[in-house]
Amino acid sequence: MTYILAIDQGTTSTRAIVFDGAMAVTAQSQQEFPQHFPQSGWVEHDPMNLWDTTVATCRDAIESAGITASDISGIGITNQRETVIVWDKTTGDPVYNAIVWQDRRTADTCRTLRDAGHEPMITARTGLLLDPYFSASKLGWILDHVEGARDRAAKGELLFGTVDCFLIWKLTGGAVHATDATNAARTMLYDIHKGRWSQTICGLLNIPMEMLPEVKDCAADFGQTQSELLGSPVPIYGVAGDQQAATIGQACFEPGMLKSTYGTGCFALLNTGDTPVQSNNRLLTTIAYQLDGKPTYALEGSIFVAGAVVQWLRDGLKIISDAAQTQALAEQADPHQNVILVPAFVGLGAPYWNPDCRGATFGLTRGTGPAEMAKAALESVGYQTRDLLEAMSADWKATGVQPTLRVDGGMAANDWAMQFLSDIIAAPVDRPVNHETTALGVAWLAGMRAGLYPDQQGFAAAWARETQFSPHMDETLRGQKYDAWKRAVQATLSV
C-alpha cells in the first residue's frame, strides 16, 4: 500500500487526487456541481451533489492511476469550511440544502447578538467575530426554519457537521460522526483554548450539543470507508479545513511563516505557534493544525472574493471565456487608467467585516474596456492581500512576519497577478513546485499517520520553490495606488 488518496471538496468543485509514495501526483479527477442562489445573499449546495461527486471522483482517480483501493494506505479529506449540513441520524438524508460559507442570510441574527453585547464572549472563546460567515448562525437558521427540525434535534434525531464531517459519516456508513480541530474552530461553537465545544455559546444560540461531532486531531483515525464504495475498505487518516490544509501543504510549521491561498476567496494564515494571538485589527484567531493533542494557532485574514471575481468576469460580464485570459488582458490594459474594482459582492471580509456593503467600481472612463476591467479585477486581490498583511504585522509582534509570502490556489498560476501582488506588498512572493498544496497537506497528514510519509521536519525539508516574484514597482507609485484603493474601500463602505 504505497498510495494516498486526497479528497478536496471545494466550493465549486470536488477533486480526488492520488499521491504516490514520494508525494507526487499520480492521477486526479475533478467535477463541478451546481450553485444555488435562492435569494440575494443566499448561497446553497445540494449535499448529495457533494457526496456524489466525491464518490465519482475518487473512483475515477483510482482507475486513472491504474491501482485499486487495496493499494491505498489512507485517505485525507480537505473541505470548504464553515458550510453547514444537517442530516437525519438514521437515514443520512439532509433536512435542508448545505448553507455555504459565503451565505449572508443570518446577518440580522448576528447583528442582534452583537447589539446585545455577546461578541466579546464569543471572540474570547472561539477567536472568531460574530459574523454570518461562520457555521453557528447558519445551523440555528436551519433549526428555526425547517419544520420540526428543532424538536427532532432536541430528541437526538439530527446530526450537524461541516462538509468533512458529512463525508466521513457517509464514507463510513454512519459509523463515525467526527470532525477535526481546524474545522471545529470555524463553527463559532468551539472553544479553541479549552479544546471542546462551548456549552455557553451553544446555550446562547439554542444549539443541542448532541448534534455536534467528536473533535479529533488532524492526523487521526476517522474510521474506514465501506467496502462497496471503492472496492475495499480504506482508512481515513487525515482531515483539515482547506486553508489549514494549504498551510500544512506549504510547510508553514514555524511561527512567523505565512501563506496565502487564492481560490474562490483568498485566505492568508500566519503561524503564531502555541500562542493564540488576539487581534486588534479584526483578524481571526484560529487553529492552524492540531497534532498529538496539541494545537498550533494562527492569525487568519479572510477575503470573500478572489478567484470569484474572475468567475464574475467570465459568467457575469462575459468578457472572458477562460480564467487564463485575464493575464493577456491585464498586459494589454491602458497603463494610464487607474480603474479600481472593490469586489464586495457578498460584503467585505477582513479587516473590514462589513456584510452589508456591495461591490463598486471607480475610475471608469469612455476608454475603459475588458482589458482594464480584467486588470482591476486582478489588482483587487493584491490590494486585499496587502490589507490583510498590514493587519497581521500590527497584531504579531513576537518574532515578526517573515518577509516572504508563500502562495497557492488557482490564481497563483497567473504570473501577472503574482507580480502585482509582490509589487503592492513590497515583498517576495514564492510559488511552490507543487501547486496542489491543499490536497498535499491532507495527503501528508494521512501518509504520515499511515507511516508512509516523513515526519514534520522531513516534510518541511522537501518543500521546493518553483518561482519567486520580487517587487519592482516604484515606491511612490505603490503608495499612490494603495491610497486610491483605500479611498475606494471607504467610499464603498459609506454607501
Short mmCIF file of C-alpha atoms in Angstrom, two decimals, residues 124-476:
data_model
loop_
_atom_site.label_atom_id
_atom_site.label_comp_id
_atom_site.label_asym_id
_atom_site.label_seq_id
_atom_site.Cartn_x
_atom_site.Cartn_y
_atom_site.Cartn_z
CA ALA A 124 -12.69 35.27 23.58
CA ARG A 125 -13.68 31.61 23.35
CA THR A 126 -13.64 30.94 19.59
CA GLY A 127 -11.22 33.54 18.20
CA LEU A 128 -13.91 34.49 15.68
CA LEU A 129 -16.07 37.54 15.10
CA LEU A 130 -19.84 37.35 15.34
CA ASP A 131 -20.48 37.05 11.63
CA PRO A 132 -22.79 35.04 9.32
CA TYR A 133 -19.65 33.65 7.65
CA PHE A 134 -19.30 31.06 10.41
CA SER A 135 -21.37 27.92 10.94
CA ALA A 136 -23.25 28.63 14.16
CA SER A 137 -25.86 31.10 12.95
CA LYS A 138 -26.44 29.03 9.79
CA LEU A 139 -27.11 25.96 11.93
CA GLY A 140 -29.55 27.99 14.03
CA TRP A 141 -31.32 29.14 10.87
CA ILE A 142 -31.89 25.55 9.70
CA LEU A 143 -33.24 24.53 13.11
CA ASP A 144 -35.59 27.52 13.14
CA HIS A 145 -36.81 27.37 9.53
CA VAL A 146 -37.08 23.67 8.67
CA GLU A 147 -40.36 22.32 10.01
CA GLY A 148 -39.82 20.08 13.01
CA ALA A 149 -36.03 20.37 12.88
CA ARG A 150 -35.55 21.89 16.31
CA ASP A 151 -37.73 19.28 18.01
CA ARG A 152 -36.01 16.46 16.14
CA ALA A 153 -32.58 17.84 17.04
CA ALA A 154 -33.55 18.00 20.71
CA LYS A 155 -34.59 14.33 20.52
CA GLY A 156 -31.21 13.37 19.10
CA GLU A 157 -32.55 12.51 15.65
CA LEU A 158 -30.45 15.02 13.67
CA LEU A 159 -26.70 15.49 13.28
CA PHE A 160 -24.74 18.61 12.39
CA GLY A 161 -21.46 18.77 10.58
CA THR A 162 -19.23 20.76 8.30
CA VAL A 163 -18.60 19.16 4.89
CA ASP A 164 -15.72 16.96 6.10
CA CYS A 165 -17.93 15.59 8.86
CA PHE A 166 -20.78 14.77 6.47
CA LEU A 167 -18.39 13.00 4.07
CA ILE A 168 -16.80 10.99 6.90
CA TRP A 169 -20.24 9.93 8.10
CA LYS A 170 -21.26 8.86 4.59
CA LEU A 171 -17.94 7.18 3.76
CA THR A 172 -18.06 5.11 6.95
CA GLY A 173 -21.71 4.21 6.52
CA GLY A 174 -22.73 6.26 9.55
CA ALA A 175 -20.18 4.60 11.83
CA VAL A 176 -18.21 7.80 12.57
CA HIS A 177 -19.56 11.26 13.41
CA ALA A 178 -16.37 13.28 13.78
CA THR A 179 -14.50 16.34 12.59
CA ASP A 180 -11.02 17.72 13.19
CA ALA A 181 -9.96 20.66 15.32
CA THR A 182 -9.44 23.03 12.37
CA ASN A 183 -12.98 22.61 11.09
CA ALA A 184 -14.44 22.72 14.59
CA ALA A 185 -12.59 26.00 15.13
CA ARG A 186 -14.57 27.58 12.26
CA THR A 187 -18.04 26.83 13.59
CA MET A 188 -18.15 29.63 16.22
CA LEU A 189 -19.18 26.91 18.70
CA TYR A 190 -15.74 25.54 19.64
CA ASP A 191 -13.55 26.85 22.46
CA ILE A 192 -10.11 26.89 20.83
CA HIS A 193 -8.37 27.38 24.18
CA LYS A 194 -10.04 24.53 26.08
CA GLY A 195 -10.33 22.25 23.05
CA ARG A 196 -14.03 21.46 23.41
CA TRP A 197 -17.46 22.59 22.29
CA SER A 198 -18.62 25.65 24.25
CA GLN A 199 -21.67 24.88 26.32
CA THR A 200 -22.11 28.62 26.91
CA ILE A 201 -22.29 29.50 23.21
CA CYS A 202 -24.45 26.50 22.36
CA GLY A 203 -26.84 27.57 25.10
CA LEU A 204 -26.91 31.15 23.86
CA LEU A 205 -27.74 30.02 20.31
CA ASN A 206 -30.03 27.20 21.43
CA ILE A 207 -27.92 24.52 19.70
CA PRO A 208 -28.41 20.99 21.12
CA MET A 209 -24.91 19.70 21.86
CA GLU A 210 -26.00 16.16 20.99
CA MET A 211 -25.88 17.22 17.33
CA LEU A 212 -22.18 18.05 17.44
CA PRO A 213 -19.44 15.67 16.26
CA GLU A 214 -16.44 14.34 18.14
CA VAL A 215 -13.37 16.54 17.58
CA LYS A 216 -10.09 14.80 16.69
CA ASP A 217 -6.53 15.72 15.73
CA CYS A 218 -5.83 16.48 12.06
CA ALA A 219 -3.96 13.17 11.80
CA ALA A 220 -6.17 10.58 13.48
CA ASP A 221 -8.28 7.50 12.89
CA PHE A 222 -11.56 8.66 11.34
CA GLY A 223 -12.80 5.16 10.51
CA GLN A 224 -12.81 3.13 7.31
CA THR A 225 -14.73 3.53 4.09
CA GLN A 226 -17.41 0.99 3.32
CA SER A 227 -16.10 -1.76 1.03
CA GLU A 228 -18.64 -1.22 -1.74
CA LEU A 229 -17.71 2.44 -2.25
CA LEU A 230 -14.16 1.99 -3.57
CA GLY A 231 -13.79 -1.77 -3.79
CA SER A 232 -12.23 -2.43 -0.40
CA PRO A 233 -12.08 -0.58 2.94
CA VAL A 234 -9.63 2.31 3.18
CA PRO A 235 -8.80 4.09 6.45
CA ILE A 236 -9.40 7.84 6.73
CA TYR A 237 -6.31 9.20 8.47
CA GLY A 238 -6.16 12.94 7.78
CA VAL A 239 -8.64 15.85 7.90
CA ALA A 240 -8.17 19.63 7.77
CA GLY A 241 -10.18 22.58 6.52
CA ASP A 242 -8.95 23.80 3.16
CA GLN A 243 -6.98 26.83 4.35
CA GLN A 244 -5.33 24.94 7.17
CA ALA A 245 -4.55 22.10 4.78
CA ALA A 246 -2.82 24.60 2.48
CA THR A 247 -0.85 25.95 5.44
CA ILE A 248 0.34 22.41 6.13
CA GLY A 249 0.98 21.75 2.44
CA GLN A 250 3.13 24.90 2.31
CA ALA A 251 5.10 23.57 5.31
CA CYS A 252 4.39 26.74 7.32
CA PHE A 253 5.35 25.00 10.55
CA GLU A 254 7.40 27.77 12.16
CA PRO A 255 5.95 30.84 13.92
CA GLY A 256 6.01 33.82 11.59
CA MET A 257 5.60 31.78 8.40
CA LEU A 258 2.82 32.99 6.15
CA LYS A 259 0.81 31.58 3.25
CA SER A 260 -2.00 32.92 1.11
CA THR A 261 -4.37 30.74 -0.92
CA TYR A 262 -6.22 32.14 -3.92
CA GLY A 263 -9.32 30.11 -4.62
CA THR A 264 -12.92 31.36 -4.68
CA GLY A 265 -11.87 33.58 -1.81
CA CYS A 266 -8.40 34.43 -0.52
CA PHE A 267 -7.19 33.31 2.86
CA ALA A 268 -3.92 34.29 4.49
CA LEU A 269 -2.72 32.37 7.55
CA LEU A 270 0.15 33.37 9.82
CA ASN A 271 1.56 30.68 12.11
CA THR A 272 1.75 32.02 15.69
CA GLY A 273 2.92 28.77 17.27
CA ASP A 274 1.41 27.68 20.58
CA THR A 275 0.25 31.24 21.27
CA PRO A 276 -3.32 32.21 20.29
CA VAL A 277 -2.94 35.90 19.39
CA GLN A 278 -5.96 38.12 19.97
CA SER A 279 -6.23 40.50 17.03
CA ASN A 280 -6.74 44.23 17.43
CA ASN A 281 -7.38 44.56 13.70
CA ARG A 282 -10.40 42.31 13.20
CA LEU A 283 -8.42 39.29 12.08
CA LEU A 284 -9.40 35.83 13.28
CA THR A 285 -7.58 33.69 15.82
CA THR A 286 -7.83 30.08 14.73
CA ILE A 287 -6.19 26.66 14.87
CA ALA A 288 -3.65 26.11 12.08
CA TYR A 289 -3.40 22.38 12.83
CA GLN A 290 -3.53 20.01 15.77
CA LEU A 291 -1.18 17.04 16.14
CA ASP A 292 -0.75 14.74 19.15
CA GLY A 293 -3.43 16.68 21.01
CA LYS A 294 -1.51 19.96 20.78
CA PRO A 295 -2.96 22.85 18.76
CA THR A 296 -0.79 25.24 16.76
CA TYR A 297 -2.52 28.58 16.34
CA ALA A 298 -2.72 31.11 13.52
CA LEU A 299 -3.95 34.55 12.68
CA GLU A 300 -6.19 34.45 9.63
CA GLY A 301 -7.44 37.07 7.25
CA SER A 302 -10.34 36.10 5.01
CA ILE A 303 -11.16 37.74 1.69
CA PHE A 304 -14.56 36.61 0.42
CA VAL A 305 -13.93 37.30 -3.28
CA ALA A 306 -10.65 36.45 -5.05
CA GLY A 307 -10.97 33.87 -7.81
CA ALA A 308 -14.70 34.58 -7.72
CA VAL A 309 -14.03 37.99 -9.27
CA VAL A 310 -12.54 36.23 -12.32
CA GLN A 311 -15.59 33.94 -12.43
CA TRP A 312 -17.69 37.11 -12.47
CA LEU A 313 -15.74 38.43 -15.46
CA ARG A 314 -16.47 35.12 -17.20
CA ASP A 315 -20.05 34.36 -16.14
CA GLY A 316 -21.42 37.79 -15.25
CA LEU A 317 -19.83 40.28 -17.62
CA LYS A 318 -18.91 37.56 -20.16
CA ILE A 319 -15.76 39.42 -21.21
CA ILE A 320 -13.65 36.25 -20.96
CA SER A 321 -14.38 32.59 -21.62
CA ASP A 322 -11.48 31.23 -19.57
CA ALA A 323 -9.74 32.48 -16.43
CA ALA A 324 -6.33 32.26 -18.10
CA GLN A 325 -7.32 35.07 -20.49
CA THR A 326 -7.10 37.65 -17.70
CA GLN A 327 -3.30 37.67 -17.85
CA ALA A 328 -3.13 38.71 -21.50
CA LEU A 329 -5.90 41.27 -20.99
CA ALA A 330 -4.16 42.81 -17.98
CA GLU A 331 -0.96 43.11 -20.00
CA GLN A 332 -2.88 44.96 -22.75
CA ALA A 333 -4.63 47.39 -20.38
CA ASP A 334 -4.09 51.14 -20.69
CA PRO A 335 -1.47 51.94 -18.00
CA HIS A 336 -2.81 55.48 -17.67
CA GLN A 337 -6.21 54.32 -16.44
CA ASN A 338 -6.44 53.52 -12.74
CA VAL A 339 -9.70 51.60 -12.58
CA ILE A 340 -10.34 50.21 -9.11
CA LEU A 341 -12.79 47.39 -8.50
CA VAL A 342 -13.90 46.70 -4.93
CA PRO A 343 -15.37 43.19 -5.27
CA ALA A 344 -17.69 43.33 -2.27
CA PHE A 345 -20.27 41.06 -3.93
CA VAL A 346 -21.10 39.44 -0.58
CA GLY A 347 -19.75 42.17 1.67
CA LEU A 348 -16.14 42.68 2.73
CA GLY A 349 -14.17 40.30 4.94
CA ALA A 350 -11.05 41.10 6.97
CA PRO A 351 -10.11 43.58 8.18
CA TYR A 352 -13.41 45.38 7.49
CA TRP A 353 -16.05 42.71 8.25
CA ASN A 354 -18.97 44.50 6.67
CA PRO A 355 -21.59 42.02 5.37
CA ASP A 356 -23.89 44.71 4.02
CA CYS A 357 -21.75 46.70 1.57
CA ARG A 358 -21.71 45.68 -2.06
CA GLY A 359 -19.23 45.90 -4.93
CA ALA A 360 -18.27 49.13 -6.67
CA THR A 361 -16.03 50.29 -9.49
CA PHE A 362 -14.15 53.60 -9.55
CA GLY A 363 -12.23 55.49 -12.21
CA LEU A 364 -14.24 54.45 -15.27
CA THR A 365 -13.72 56.40 -18.50
CA ARG A 366 -15.10 56.11 -22.01
CA GLY A 367 -11.92 54.21 -22.81
CA THR A 368 -12.44 51.57 -20.15
CA GLY A 369 -12.92 48.16 -21.68
CA PRO A 370 -12.44 44.44 -20.96
CA ALA A 371 -8.67 44.79 -20.55
CA GLU A 372 -8.96 47.48 -17.88
CA MET A 373 -11.69 45.56 -16.05
CA ALA A 374 -9.58 42.39 -16.05
CA LYS A 375 -6.59 44.32 -14.73
CA ALA A 376 -8.71 45.92 -11.99
CA ALA A 377 -10.10 42.51 -11.01
CA LEU A 378 -6.63 41.00 -10.59
CA GLU A 379 -5.33 44.08 -8.78
CA SER A 380 -8.23 43.91 -6.31
CA VAL A 381 -6.85 40.63 -4.99
CA GLY A 382 -3.42 42.16 -4.44
CA TYR A 383 -4.88 45.16 -2.64
CA GLN A 384 -6.99 42.98 -0.36
CA THR A 385 -3.98 40.82 0.45
CA ARG A 386 -2.00 43.89 1.48
CA ASP A 387 -4.88 44.88 3.77
CA LEU A 388 -4.52 41.51 5.50
CA LEU A 389 -0.74 41.58 5.76
CA GLU A 390 -0.70 45.07 7.26
CA ALA A 391 -3.22 43.96 9.89
CA MET A 392 -1.16 40.85 10.65
CA SER A 393 2.05 42.84 11.04
CA ALA A 394 0.29 45.13 13.51
CA ASP A 395 -1.00 42.17 15.55
CA TRP A 396 2.03 39.88 15.51
CA LYS A 397 4.95 41.34 17.42
CA ALA A 398 6.62 38.18 18.81
CA THR A 399 9.10 37.41 16.03
CA GLY A 400 7.61 39.41 13.20
CA VAL A 401 6.01 38.25 9.98
CA GLN A 402 8.54 36.61 7.68
CA PRO A 403 9.03 38.83 4.62
CA THR A 404 8.24 36.13 2.05
CA LEU A 405 4.68 35.11 1.21
CA ARG A 406 4.04 31.53 0.03
CA VAL A 407 1.13 31.36 -2.40
CA ASP A 408 -1.09 28.67 -3.85
CA GLY A 409 -4.55 28.18 -5.35
CA GLY A 410 -5.81 28.66 -8.89
CA MET A 411 -4.96 32.35 -9.24
CA ALA A 412 -1.39 31.71 -8.07
CA ALA A 413 -0.75 30.32 -11.56
CA ASN A 414 -1.34 33.81 -13.03
CA ASP A 415 2.12 35.39 -13.37
CA TRP A 416 0.73 38.91 -13.87
CA ALA A 417 -1.39 38.70 -10.71
CA MET A 418 1.51 37.33 -8.64
CA GLN A 419 3.90 40.01 -9.91
CA PHE A 420 1.40 42.73 -8.99
CA LEU A 421 0.94 41.07 -5.59
CA SER A 422 4.68 41.24 -4.97
CA ASP A 423 4.77 44.84 -6.17
CA ILE A 424 1.91 46.06 -3.99
CA ILE A 425 3.02 44.27 -0.77
CA ALA A 426 6.68 45.18 -1.43
CA ALA A 427 7.85 41.66 -0.59
CA PRO A 428 8.88 38.45 -2.38
CA VAL A 429 6.14 36.00 -3.36
CA ASP A 430 7.09 32.31 -3.55
CA ARG A 431 5.12 29.85 -5.68
CA PRO A 432 5.92 26.20 -4.90
CA VAL A 433 6.77 23.44 -7.35
CA ASN A 434 3.73 21.52 -6.16
CA HIS A 435 0.68 23.72 -6.76
CA GLU A 436 -1.65 21.17 -5.12
CA THR A 437 -0.79 22.38 -1.64
CA THR A 438 -4.27 21.96 -0.16
CA ALA A 439 -4.61 18.35 -1.24
CA LEU A 440 -0.92 17.74 -0.44
CA GLY A 441 -1.47 18.97 3.11
CA VAL A 442 -4.09 16.33 3.93
CA ALA A 443 -2.27 13.70 1.87
CA TRP A 444 0.76 14.28 4.09
CA LEU A 445 -1.38 14.06 7.24
CA ALA A 446 -2.82 10.73 6.11
CA GLY A 447 0.51 9.40 4.82
CA MET A 448 2.37 10.43 7.94
CA ARG A 449 -0.28 8.74 10.09
CA ALA A 450 -0.03 5.61 7.92
CA GLY A 451 3.77 5.56 8.24
CA LEU A 452 4.25 6.15 4.51
CA TYR A 453 5.43 9.79 4.56
CA PRO A 454 8.16 11.57 6.58
CA ASP A 455 7.62 13.47 9.81
CA GLN A 456 7.02 17.20 10.04
CA GLN A 457 10.70 18.11 9.76
CA GLY A 458 11.23 15.81 6.77
CA PHE A 459 8.16 17.15 5.01
CA ALA A 460 9.28 20.78 5.53
CA ALA A 461 12.71 19.95 4.09
CA ALA A 462 11.04 18.61 0.93
CA TRP A 463 9.19 21.89 0.18
CA ALA A 464 10.53 23.38 -3.06
CA ARG A 465 10.05 26.75 -4.75
CA GLU A 466 9.14 26.95 -8.43
CA THR A 467 9.16 30.74 -8.93
CA GLN A 468 9.91 33.78 -6.81
CA PHE A 469 8.30 37.10 -7.78
CA SER A 470 10.22 40.14 -6.49
CA PRO A 471 8.84 43.68 -6.18
CA HIS A 472 9.81 46.09 -8.96
CA MET A 473 7.19 48.84 -8.61
CA ASP A 474 8.35 52.36 -7.81
CA GLU A 475 7.68 53.13 -4.16
CA THR A 476 5.83 56.37 -4.95
#
